[in-house]
Amino acid sequence: MPEYTLRIRRYSPESGEAAHWDDFEIDLDGHRSVLDGILQAKDRQDGSIGIRCSCRAAICGSCGVRINGKPNLACHMHLDKACEDAPDGVIVVEPMGNMPVLKDLIVDMDAVHWKKMRRVTPWLLPDGDPPEREYIVAPESMIDITQTMACIQCGACVSDCLSMEVDPLFIGPAALAKAYRFVGDPRDGQHEERLRDLAEDPHGIYDCTHCFNCIEACPKGVAPMSQIMRLRRIASADHGIEDRNNGYRHEHAFVKNIEKNGLLHEADLLPDSYGGKFHPRAVPELVTSLPVILRALQRGKVTPAGALLHKHKASKEVKRIFRDVHDREERYELNLYVVGEEEDDNPPSMHADAAGSQLPAERSPNQ
Amino acid sequence: MKVAYWPGCVSRGFAPELHGAMARVAPLFDIELVELDRAACCGAGVIAEHNQELADTLNARTFALAQQEIAKGADLMMNICSTCQGAQSECQERLDANTPYRDHVNETLSAEGLTYEKGITNKHFLWLLVEEIGLDEVRRRVKRPLKDLRVGPFYGCYIVRPTDRLGIDRSHPRDTYLHQLIDALGGTVVDYAGQYKCCGFPIITMNKEASLKQAGRHVGDAIDAEADCLVTPCPLCHLNLDLQQPAAAAAVGRPLNMPVLHLPQLLGLAMGLEPKELGMNKHVVKPSSVIDWSTSVVAGAPA
Ligand code: SF4
Ligand code: SF4
Ligand code: SF4
Ligand code: SF4
Ligand code: FES
């Protein structure tokens, strides 16, 4: 049997002792999971190791931890793969981030994850009286939300959300992906109310810094960030929700800026993001951004002419592309999670591997 | 080597020193830059957020223009902005994965006589240095090793995540290339907590406090790790880390004074170029810890 070393972070808040690391030697086959390793250490060496788990097959979402610094399900990561990734061959296992530790590898999901989940009203709010029997929906109209339905509530995305790291009030990736699950559901009757709520909340959809950490973290291919971008798109394009966080204005200012100039003209973007140079909201914001622009001028980064005049103009071809695409009756949104990647002779590569993952093969952590 | 060169917008707008430094450094590595001057902004993720097809079509157009240059002898397409790399890779992933979709996008481009053929190679300058030129070659050309210079790599987001889209795997550990490059230039790599985190730029107009706190925290972490300067492959990161640094310092309540260099600037210094011709005087945080301005010699290195 190959031997592996697990380095587990130990911490019990009530003990009053500082967190520390313990090393455990385990002997298991390389294709067994890190969770199997932790359970063997717990069984044979130290029964007090705190770890939460149930299904051991990447379905229940209870065993989220950080392995070698990256969030994952402990039951979804093979020991040999984890060992290869470990800088000095020692597999480092620690609790997830952004949530308080209860004991060792167990974090307080209630205090953060579930609280945020409740924040987005995660149930259907249909309009009018329920139908006599079941709701009937066209299958195509549900396909798009299957991606968010794949979420197993493990919290891996929450663990490494970079906006949440600086703004603990941020609703966060898992809950916002869940919000899209209902905004994209044709049976729900409160799409606009939901979106308005999430757009107006300063810690809502416009608080996501687009860092891709949640996409990278998710063991189920939910891509929470992509769902947040969809929420923004629907809020702004379909419902015209002009939020007080400047999300709507920023998006529109950016798109108009490119449509007009072809290249981004930053000096205009700033005021336009706040509603234009003469918008009442823009004035205080511009006064606070003035030092930035002055610094840029002073250091010769931009010339006054460069800051004020338009150097470039979009070509008529670029303008035509904007027009053509904007004129379509419906947005054409290709979702590779749904359609899969084309392979030369094979059908789309979505499949379930032994551990129950629905990730395309190339995204499986064990490849 | 000849490349179809996409400089992006910011390197010609608020961070012109980047474009300038790139133009200085390229000949030292026999890189001929054929600028894609008719191409439009990649959309930086914001156009995709607004309308995916629009972003995909604009970038397919850029790729098609690059492919015209490639047909005329350029080796590949190159960019100098992580955000361009990430945003363009995202569009390319969709365009390459689905033929009907690509045909649909090409239909829009056909009015201009352009077509995007699946499979363009589009590499950030950092990737090109490591994968096409090779760090041994870089090492050979170093004129002024960055001896005793402690450099913190700041990767940011778009060039390292998601790993599968960006082609990061064991044979292409692109998430270590800044480390490798700093080392090849004779500098000392300083690891610090924020090196793979987000600079906060995307939400600067939406949640300024959270945005500046991110920038401030990472710069602070680098100070605690005793870095002399940071180097970044992305001009947008540079805006939040350098241009906004005084505001970021206020947001995190600690003085920061960390010079932030663009990748070609760090490279240019080691190649013996003068700080001024690399535009380093245009930064908000004066790179005085990096440069002894009186002699223009890299700090600590014997002249
Ligand atoms: S399948 Fe989903 S939506 Fe339907 S009842 Fe079960 S939990 Fe609710
Ligand atoms: S992309 Fe947004 S939601 Fe996802 S981890 Fe980053 S900040 Fe959080
Ligand atoms: S979105 Fe993915 S990472 Fe986040 S809780 Fe759901 S399954 Fe876990
Ligand atoms: S990422 Fe930035 S620099 Fe690159 S094209 Fe887009 S806006 Fe311009
Ligand atoms: S134990 Fe259920 S997901 Fe890991």
mmCIF file of N, CA and C and ligand atoms in Angstrom, chain A residues 122-124 142 149 178 181-182 185 187, ligand 1:
data_model
loop_
_atom_site.group_PDB
_atom_site.id
_atom_site.type_symbol
_atom_site.label_atom_id
_atom_site.label_comp_id
_atom_site.label_asym_id
_atom_site.label_seq_id
_atom_site.Cartn_x
_atom_site.Cartn_y
_atom_site.Cartn_z
ATOM 1 N N PRO A 122 -35.060 31.147 -1.424
ATOM 2 C CA PRO A 122 -34.785 30.025 -2.328
ATOM 3 C C PRO A 122 -35.961 29.063 -2.482
ATOM 4 N N TRP A 123 -37.083 29.595 -2.806
ATOM 5 C CA TRP A 123 -38.211 28.728 -3.156
ATOM 6 C C TRP A 123 -39.030 29.421 -4.216
ATOM 7 N N LEU A 124 -39.923 28.657 -4.836
ATOM 8 C CA LEU A 124 -40.695 29.181 -5.947
ATOM 9 C C LEU A 124 -41.778 30.125 -5.445
ATOM 10 N N MET A 142 -36.425 24.853 -19.173
ATOM 11 C CA MET A 142 -35.780 24.549 -17.896
ATOM 12 C C MET A 142 -34.303 24.183 -18.053
ATOM 13 N N MET A 149 -29.047 24.061 -10.745
ATOM 14 C CA MET A 149 -29.645 22.992 -9.944
ATOM 15 C C MET A 149 -28.620 21.941 -9.555
ATOM 16 N N LYS A 178 -28.170 30.340 -6.721
ATOM 17 C CA LYS A 178 -29.513 29.857 -6.365
ATOM 18 C C LYS A 178 -30.572 30.875 -6.796
ATOM 19 N N ARG A 181 -31.450 30.334 -10.180
ATOM 20 C CA ARG A 181 -32.252 29.131 -10.355
ATOM 21 C C ARG A 181 -33.751 29.483 -10.408
ATOM 22 N N PHE A 182 -34.154 30.543 -9.670
ATOM 23 C CA PHE A 182 -35.567 30.953 -9.684
ATOM 24 C C PHE A 182 -35.853 32.040 -10.712
ATOM 25 N N ASP A 185 -36.473 30.377 -13.840
ATOM 26 C CA ASP A 185 -37.533 29.362 -13.809
ATOM 27 C C ASP A 185 -38.842 29.966 -14.309
ATOM 28 N N ARG A 187 -41.769 29.137 -14.030
ATOM 29 C CA ARG A 187 -42.932 29.057 -13.126
ATOM 30 C C ARG A 187 -42.935 30.162 -12.090
HETATM 31 S S1 SF4 C 1 -37.013 18.798 -7.732
HETATM 32 FE FE1 SF4 C 1 -36.210 20.704 -6.927
HETATM 33 S S2 SF4 C 1 -37.813 22.179 -7.370
HETATM 34 FE FE2 SF4 C 1 -38.735 20.169 -7.599
HETATM 35 S S3 SF4 C 1 -39.635 19.771 -5.607
HETATM 36 FE FE3 SF4 C 1 -37.581 18.875 -5.613
HETATM 37 S S4 SF4 C 1 -36.296 20.473 -4.737
HETATM 38 FE FE4 SF4 C 1 -38.180 21.446 -5.327
#
